[in-house]
Coordinates of C-alpha atoms and ligand atoms in Angstrom, one line a residue:
M1042 CA -11.1 -10.9 10.6
F1043 CA -14.1 -11.3 8.3
D1044 CA -12.3 -13.9 6.2
G1045 CA -15.4 -15.7 5.1
L1046 CA -17.0 -12.6 3.7
R1047 CA -13.8 -11.5 2.1
E1048 CA -13.5 -14.7 0.2
K1049 CA -17.2 -14.5 -1.0
L1050 CA -16.7 -10.9 -2.1
Q1051 CA -13.9 -12.0 -4.3
N1052 CA -16.0 -14.5 -6.1
I1053 CA -18.7 -12.0 -6.5
T1054 CA -16.4 -9.4 -7.9
T1055 CA -15.2 -12.0 -10.4
G1056 CA -18.9 -12.7 -11.2
F1057 CA -19.4 -9.0 -12.0
E1058 CA -16.3 -8.9 -14.1
K1059 CA -17.4 -12.0 -16.1
S1060 CA -20.9 -10.7 -16.7
I1061 CA -19.7 -7.3 -17.8
A1062 CA -16.9 -8.7 -19.9
T1063 CA -19.2 -11.2 -21.6
A1064 CA -21.8 -8.6 -22.4
S1065 CA -19.0 -6.4 -23.6
A1066 CA -17.6 -9.1 -25.8
E1067 CA -21.0 -10.0 -27.2
S1068 CA -21.8 -6.4 -28.0
G1069 CA -19.9 -6.1 -31.1
P1070 CA -17.5 -7.8 -33.5
A1071 CA -14.8 -5.3 -32.6
A1072 CA -14.4 -6.9 -29.1
R1073 CA -11.7 -9.4 -28.5
E1074 CA -11.3 -12.1 -25.9
P1075 CA -9.1 -11.6 -22.8
E1076 CA -5.7 -10.3 -23.5
K1077 CA -4.1 -10.5 -20.1
K1078 CA -4.7 -12.8 -17.2
D1079 CA -4.0 -12.1 -13.6
P1080 CA -1.9 -15.0 -12.3
S1081 CA -3.6 -14.8 -8.9
L1082 CA -7.0 -15.5 -10.5
L1083 CA -6.0 -18.2 -12.9
G1084 CA -8.3 -18.5 -15.9
K1085 CA -10.6 -15.7 -14.8
V1086 CA -11.4 -12.9 -17.1
K1087 CA -9.8 -9.8 -15.6
V1088 CA -9.2 -7.6 -18.6
L1089 CA -11.0 -7.3 -21.8
V1090 CA -9.8 -4.9 -24.4
T1091 CA -12.1 -3.6 -27.0
D1092 CA -11.5 -0.9 -29.5
R1093 CA -14.6 1.0 -28.7
E1094 CA -16.5 2.0 -25.6
F1095 CA -19.0 -0.3 -23.9
V1096 CA -21.9 0.9 -21.8
I1097 CA -22.9 -1.3 -18.9
S1098 CA -26.6 -2.0 -18.7
E1099 CA -28.7 -3.0 -15.7
K1100 CA -29.3 -6.4 -17.3
D1101 CA -25.5 -7.1 -17.4
I1102 CA -25.2 -6.8 -13.6
E1103 CA -28.6 -8.2 -12.5
E1104 CA -27.3 -11.7 -11.7
P1105 CA -24.1 -10.8 -9.8
L1106 CA -26.1 -8.1 -7.9
F1107 CA -28.5 -10.7 -6.8
E1108 CA -25.6 -13.0 -5.8
L1109 CA -24.0 -10.2 -3.9
E1110 CA -27.2 -9.5 -1.9
M1111 CA -27.4 -13.1 -0.9
V1112 CA -23.8 -13.1 0.2
L1113 CA -24.3 -10.0 2.3
L1114 CA -27.4 -11.4 3.9
E1115 CA -25.7 -14.8 4.6
N1116 CA -23.0 -12.9 6.3
D1117 CA -25.3 -11.1 8.7
V1118 CA -25.6 -7.8 6.9
A1119 CA -28.9 -6.2 7.9
L1120 CA -31.5 -6.3 5.1
P1121 CA -31.9 -2.6 4.7
V1122 CA -28.2 -2.1 4.6
A1123 CA -27.7 -4.9 2.1
E1124 CA -30.4 -3.3 -0.1
E1125 CA -28.7 0.0 0.2
I1126 CA -25.4 -1.4 -0.9
I1127 CA -27.0 -3.1 -3.9
A1128 CA -28.9 0.0 -4.9
H1129 CA -25.7 2.1 -4.7
I1130 CA -23.7 -0.4 -6.9
R1131 CA -26.6 -0.7 -9.4
E1132 CA -26.7 3.1 -9.7
D1133 CA -23.0 3.4 -9.9
L1134 CA -22.5 0.8 -12.6
T1135 CA -25.6 1.1 -14.8
G1136 CA -24.9 3.4 -17.7
K1137 CA -21.2 3.5 -16.9
R1138 CA -19.0 3.7 -19.9
R1139 CA -16.1 1.4 -19.9
K1140 CA -13.4 3.1 -21.8
I1141 CA -11.2 1.4 -24.3
G1142 CA -8.9 -1.0 -22.5
E1143 CA -10.2 -0.1 -19.0
R1144 CA -10.1 -2.9 -16.6
V1145 CA -13.4 -4.3 -15.6
D1146 CA -12.2 -5.2 -12.1
T1147 CA -11.3 -1.6 -11.4
I1148 CA -14.8 -0.4 -12.3
V1149 CA -16.4 -3.1 -10.2
L1150 CA -14.1 -2.7 -7.2
S1151 CA -14.5 1.0 -7.1
A1152 CA -18.3 0.6 -7.1
L1153 CA -18.2 -1.9 -4.3
K1154 CA -15.8 0.2 -2.3
S1155 CA -17.9 3.3 -2.5
A1156 CA -21.1 1.4 -1.6
L1157 CA -19.4 0.0 1.5
L1158 CA -17.8 3.3 2.5
D1159 CA -21.2 4.9 2.2
V1160 CA -22.8 2.6 4.8
L1161 CA -19.8 2.3 7.1
G1162 CA -19.9 6.0 8.1
E1163 CA -16.9 7.9 9.4
G1164 CA -15.8 6.2 12.5
F1165 CA -15.1 8.1 15.7
D1166 CA -11.7 9.4 16.8
L1167 CA -11.7 9.2 20.5
I1168 CA -8.3 10.9 21.0
S1169 CA -9.4 14.0 19.1
Y1170 CA -12.7 14.0 20.9
I1171 CA -10.9 14.0 24.3
T1172 CA -8.4 16.6 23.1
T1173 CA -11.2 19.0 22.1
H1174 CA -13.6 18.5 25.0
K1175 CA -13.6 19.7 28.6
R1176 CA -12.0 17.3 31.0
P1177 CA -12.7 15.0 32.6
V1178 CA -14.4 13.4 29.6
K1179 CA -16.8 10.9 31.1
I1180 CA -17.5 7.7 29.2
L1181 CA -20.2 5.3 30.1
F1182 CA -20.1 1.7 28.7
T1183 CA -23.3 -0.2 28.3
G1184 CA -24.5 -3.4 26.7
V1185 CA -25.8 -6.9 27.3
N1186 CA -24.1 -9.6 29.3
G1187 CA -20.8 -11.0 28.5
T1188 CA -20.1 -9.1 25.3
G1189 CA -16.8 -7.6 26.5
K1190 CA -17.6 -4.3 28.3
T1191 CA -15.2 -4.8 31.1
T1192 CA -12.4 -6.0 28.9
T1193 CA -13.1 -3.0 26.6
V1194 CA -12.9 -0.6 29.5
A1195 CA -9.5 -2.0 30.4
K1196 CA -8.3 -1.9 26.8
I1197 CA -9.4 1.6 26.2
G1198 CA -7.8 2.6 29.6
A1199 CA -4.5 1.1 28.3
Y1200 CA -4.9 2.8 24.9
L1201 CA -5.6 6.2 26.5
K1202 CA -2.7 5.9 28.9
K1203 CA -0.4 5.1 26.0
N1204 CA -1.7 8.2 24.3
G1205 CA -0.7 10.3 27.3
F1206 CA -4.1 10.7 29.1
S1207 CA -4.7 10.2 32.8
V1208 CA -7.6 7.8 33.4
V1209 CA -9.8 6.6 36.3
I1210 CA -12.0 3.6 36.1
G1211 CA -15.4 3.5 37.9
A1212 CA -16.4 -0.1 38.9
G1213 CA -20.0 0.4 38.1
D1214 CA -20.9 -3.3 37.9
T1215 CA -21.9 -3.8 41.5
F1216 CA -24.4 -6.5 40.5
R1217 CA -22.5 -9.6 39.2
A1218 CA -20.5 -11.6 41.7
G1219 CA -16.8 -11.1 41.0
A1220 CA -17.3 -8.1 38.7
I1221 CA -15.6 -5.6 41.0
E1222 CA -12.6 -7.9 41.5
Q1223 CA -12.4 -8.5 37.7
I1224 CA -12.1 -4.8 36.9
D1225 CA -9.8 -4.3 39.9
V1226 CA -7.4 -6.8 38.6
H1227 CA -7.3 -5.1 35.1
A1228 CA -6.8 -1.7 36.7
S1229 CA -4.0 -2.8 38.9
R1230 CA -2.2 -4.6 36.1
L1231 CA -2.5 -1.4 34.0
G1232 CA -1.6 0.9 36.8
I1233 CA -4.9 2.8 36.5
R1234 CA -6.7 4.2 39.6
I1235 CA -10.1 2.5 40.2
I1236 CA -13.0 3.8 42.3
Q1237 CA -15.1 1.0 43.8
H1238 CA -17.8 0.3 46.4
Q1239 CA -19.2 -2.9 47.8
Q1240 CA -21.0 -5.5 45.7
G1241 CA -24.7 -4.5 45.7
A1242 CA -24.1 -0.8 46.1
D1243 CA -25.8 1.7 43.9
P1244 CA -23.8 2.0 40.7
S1245 CA -24.8 5.6 40.3
A1246 CA -23.1 6.4 43.6
V1247 CA -19.9 4.7 42.5
L1248 CA -19.7 6.4 39.2
F1249 CA -20.6 9.8 40.8
D1250 CA -17.6 9.2 43.1
A1251 CA -15.4 8.3 40.1
V1252 CA -16.3 11.6 38.4
Q1253 CA -15.7 13.6 41.6
H1254 CA -12.3 11.9 42.0
A1255 CA -11.4 12.8 38.4
E1256 CA -12.5 16.4 38.9
A1257 CA -10.5 16.8 42.1
N1258 CA -7.4 15.3 40.7
H1259 CA -7.5 16.8 37.2
I1260 CA -7.8 13.4 35.5
D1261 CA -8.6 13.5 31.8
V1262 CA -11.0 10.6 31.4
V1263 CA -13.4 8.6 33.5
L1264 CA -14.2 5.1 32.1
A1265 CA -17.4 3.7 33.7
D1266 CA -18.0 0.0 33.6
T1267 CA -21.6 -1.2 34.1
A1268 CA -23.3 -4.5 34.6
G1269 CA -24.6 -6.4 31.6
R1270 CA -28.3 -6.0 30.9
F1271 CA -30.9 -6.7 28.3
H1272 CA -32.9 -3.8 26.9
N1273 CA -36.2 -5.5 27.9
R1274 CA -35.3 -5.6 31.6
V1275 CA -37.2 -2.5 32.7
N1276 CA -35.6 -2.2 36.2
L1277 CA -32.1 -2.6 34.9
M1278 CA -32.7 -0.1 32.1
N1279 CA -34.2 2.4 34.7
Q1280 CA -31.0 1.9 36.7
L1281 CA -28.9 2.8 33.7
D1282 CA -31.0 5.8 33.1
K1283 CA -30.4 6.9 36.7
I1284 CA -26.6 6.4 36.2
R1285 CA -26.9 8.6 33.1
R1286 CA -28.7 11.3 35.0
I1287 CA -26.3 11.3 37.9
M1288 CA -23.0 10.7 36.2
K1289 CA -23.9 12.9 33.2
P1290 CA -21.6 11.1 30.7
D1291 CA -20.2 12.9 27.7
L1292 CA -20.3 9.7 25.7
I1293 CA -22.3 6.6 26.1
V1294 CA -20.6 3.7 24.3
Y1295 CA -22.6 0.7 23.4
V1296 CA -20.5 -2.5 23.5
D1297 CA -21.5 -5.7 21.7
E1298 CA -19.8 -8.6 20.0
A1299 CA -19.3 -8.8 16.3
V1300 CA -20.0 -12.5 16.4
A1301 CA -23.6 -11.8 17.5
G1302 CA -24.2 -10.6 13.9
N1303 CA -27.7 -9.1 13.4
D1304 CA -28.6 -9.6 17.1
A1305 CA -25.9 -7.1 18.0
V1306 CA -27.4 -4.6 15.5
V1307 CA -30.9 -5.0 16.9
R1308 CA -29.8 -4.7 20.5
A1309 CA -27.7 -1.6 19.7
F1310 CA -30.8 -0.1 18.1
E1311 CA -32.8 -0.8 21.3
F1312 CA -30.2 0.6 23.6
E1313 CA -29.8 3.7 21.4
K1314 CA -33.6 4.2 21.6
S1315 CA -33.9 3.8 25.4
V1316 CA -30.7 5.2 27.0
G1317 CA -28.9 6.6 24.0
A1318 CA -25.6 5.7 22.5
D1319 CA -23.0 8.0 21.0
A1320 CA -20.7 5.4 19.6
V1321 CA -20.3 1.6 19.3
V1322 CA -17.5 -0.8 20.1
L1323 CA -17.7 -4.3 18.5
T1324 CA -15.7 -6.9 20.3
K1325 CA -14.6 -10.4 19.2
A1326 CA -14.1 -9.2 15.6
D1327 CA -11.1 -11.7 15.6
M1328 CA -13.6 -14.5 15.9
D1329 CA -16.1 -13.2 13.3
P1330 CA -15.7 -14.5 9.8
R1331 CA -18.8 -12.7 8.6
G1332 CA -18.4 -9.0 9.3
G1333 CA -22.2 -8.3 8.9
A1334 CA -22.5 -6.5 12.3
A1335 CA -19.5 -4.3 11.6
I1336 CA -20.9 -3.4 8.2
S1337 CA -24.5 -2.7 9.4
I1338 CA -24.4 -1.3 12.9
A1339 CA -23.4 2.3 12.3
H1340 CA -25.8 2.8 9.4
T1341 CA -28.6 1.1 11.3
I1342 CA -28.4 3.1 14.5
G1343 CA -27.0 6.2 13.0
K1344 CA -24.0 6.2 15.4
P1345 CA -20.4 5.7 14.6
L1346 CA -18.3 2.5 15.2
M1347 CA -15.4 3.6 17.4
F1348 CA -13.3 0.5 18.0
L1349 CA -13.1 -3.1 17.0
G1350 CA -12.0 -5.6 19.7
T1351 CA -9.6 -8.1 18.1
G1352 CA -8.6 -10.4 20.9
Q1353 CA -8.3 -10.9 24.7
G1354 CA -5.1 -8.9 25.3
Y1355 CA -5.0 -5.3 26.3
D1356 CA -3.6 -4.2 23.0
D1357 CA -6.2 -6.1 21.0
I1358 CA -8.3 -3.1 20.1
V1359 CA -8.1 -1.0 16.9
P1360 CA -9.8 2.4 16.2
F1361 CA -12.3 1.6 13.5
S1362 CA -11.3 2.9 10.2
P1363 CA -13.8 2.5 7.4
G1364 CA -11.1 2.8 4.7
Q1365 CA -9.1 0.0 6.3
M1366 CA -12.1 -2.2 6.7
V1367 CA -13.0 -1.8 3.1
D1368 CA -9.4 -2.5 2.0
E1369 CA -9.3 -5.6 4.1
L1370 CA -12.7 -6.9 2.8
L1371 CA -11.7 -6.3 -0.8
S1372 CA -8.1 -7.4 -0.6
E1373 CA -7.3 -10.8 -2.1
A1374 CA -7.0 -13.5 0.5
A1375 CA -3.5 -14.7 1.0
Ligands
GTP2328 N1 -11.6 -13.1 21.3 C1 -12.0 -12.0 22.0 N2 -12.5 -12.1 23.2 C2 -12.9 -11.0 23.9 C3 -12.8 -9.7 23.3 N3 -13.3 -8.8 24.2 C4 -13.6 -9.5 25.3 N4 -13.4 -10.8 25.1 C5 -13.6 -11.9 26.0 O1 -15.0 -12.0 26.3 C6 -15.3 -12.5 27.6 C7 -16.2 -11.6 28.3 O2 -15.6 -10.3 28.5 P1 -16.1 -9.3 29.6 O3 -15.2 -8.1 29.4 O4 -16.0 -9.9 31.0 O5 -17.6 -9.0 29.2 P2 -18.7 -8.1 29.9 O6 -19.5 -7.6 28.9 O7 -18.0 -7.2 30.9 O8 -19.5 -9.2 30.7 P3 -20.5 -9.0 31.9 O9 -19.9 -8.0 32.9 O10 -20.7 -10.3 32.6 O11 -21.8 -8.5 31.3 C8 -13.9 -12.6 28.3 O12 -13.4 -13.9 28.3 C9 -13.0 -11.7 27.4 O13 -11.7 -12.0 27.4 C10 -12.3 -9.6 21.9 O14 -12.2 -8.6 21.3 N5 -11.9 -10.8 21.3
MG2329 MG1 -18.3 -6.8 32.9

């Protein structure tokens, strides 16, 4: 996951270290050249010991900051988010006093980490949401065609079952040929009850029935699949609005694929504006070397990232953890 970006970030971090270390070394006769080298980064300056403090100036980090911004943009991070990350790091590092013997890489990494955490938001703990809300908790999944909505409904069904919740699935994609059969196969493999009508039926009616079934049978969670649609298709968006008014979801989850990069961010923004979204799932993170959508989406639309899809199996879904994502991005590639 996000291997390309991770590699680039490593080079950038080294760039910061070099710039700061060089400026530090040039700043006075008391400075000495590197004392210790990290074997994993052969030949690269990791530590520079001086016998006095060094204050980092904006000039010392200008070049690596520019390089970092380019790397973020090349990896699909949305421009305002990239700018915010850069501003955060600039503010963090400028004027910072590097204490005697303090490792430059520690200073740089902690600035990068805090800038990323700032834009990644908090995530969304679905289990604790369900635990603290009135049942059934009704969750409506929306998004454009082919991004992984149906698979995500199945994966989240499996995840919730594993966590001890009862689940019913509403087969709300009555539009695409084969969609009802597809979700039906998932549900029967997972041993989850499904409510379905004929192809072409009104999806609001199916999902209303699914909610009624859950209420009558004290089921904890309703997962509502829907047909893929683009936000500029007025009729289909009106249909989604009708579903929303009739089903009254507690949560609207926008699903898109991480590999779509900035397109996913733009589409999420549009969906959020028109039918609303409370949280986001990004699928196909396993196929995404860039990570830009995962970094940008929560900050751009102001709604948390809830899960990352990491493969085609039912277990290939992980609750999004900002801390874990940052650790992964900033860990040294094996
Ligand atoms: N590698 C990978 N593939 C995924 C992931 N999630 C879904 N897929 C695959 O993406 C394809 C489309 O998934 P669906 O769940 O049918 O997508 P959808 O959004 O429901 O599609 P429509 O109903 O046609 O709009 C399938 O082949 C899935 O197996 C993921 O996290 N990783
Ligand atoms: Mg589908």
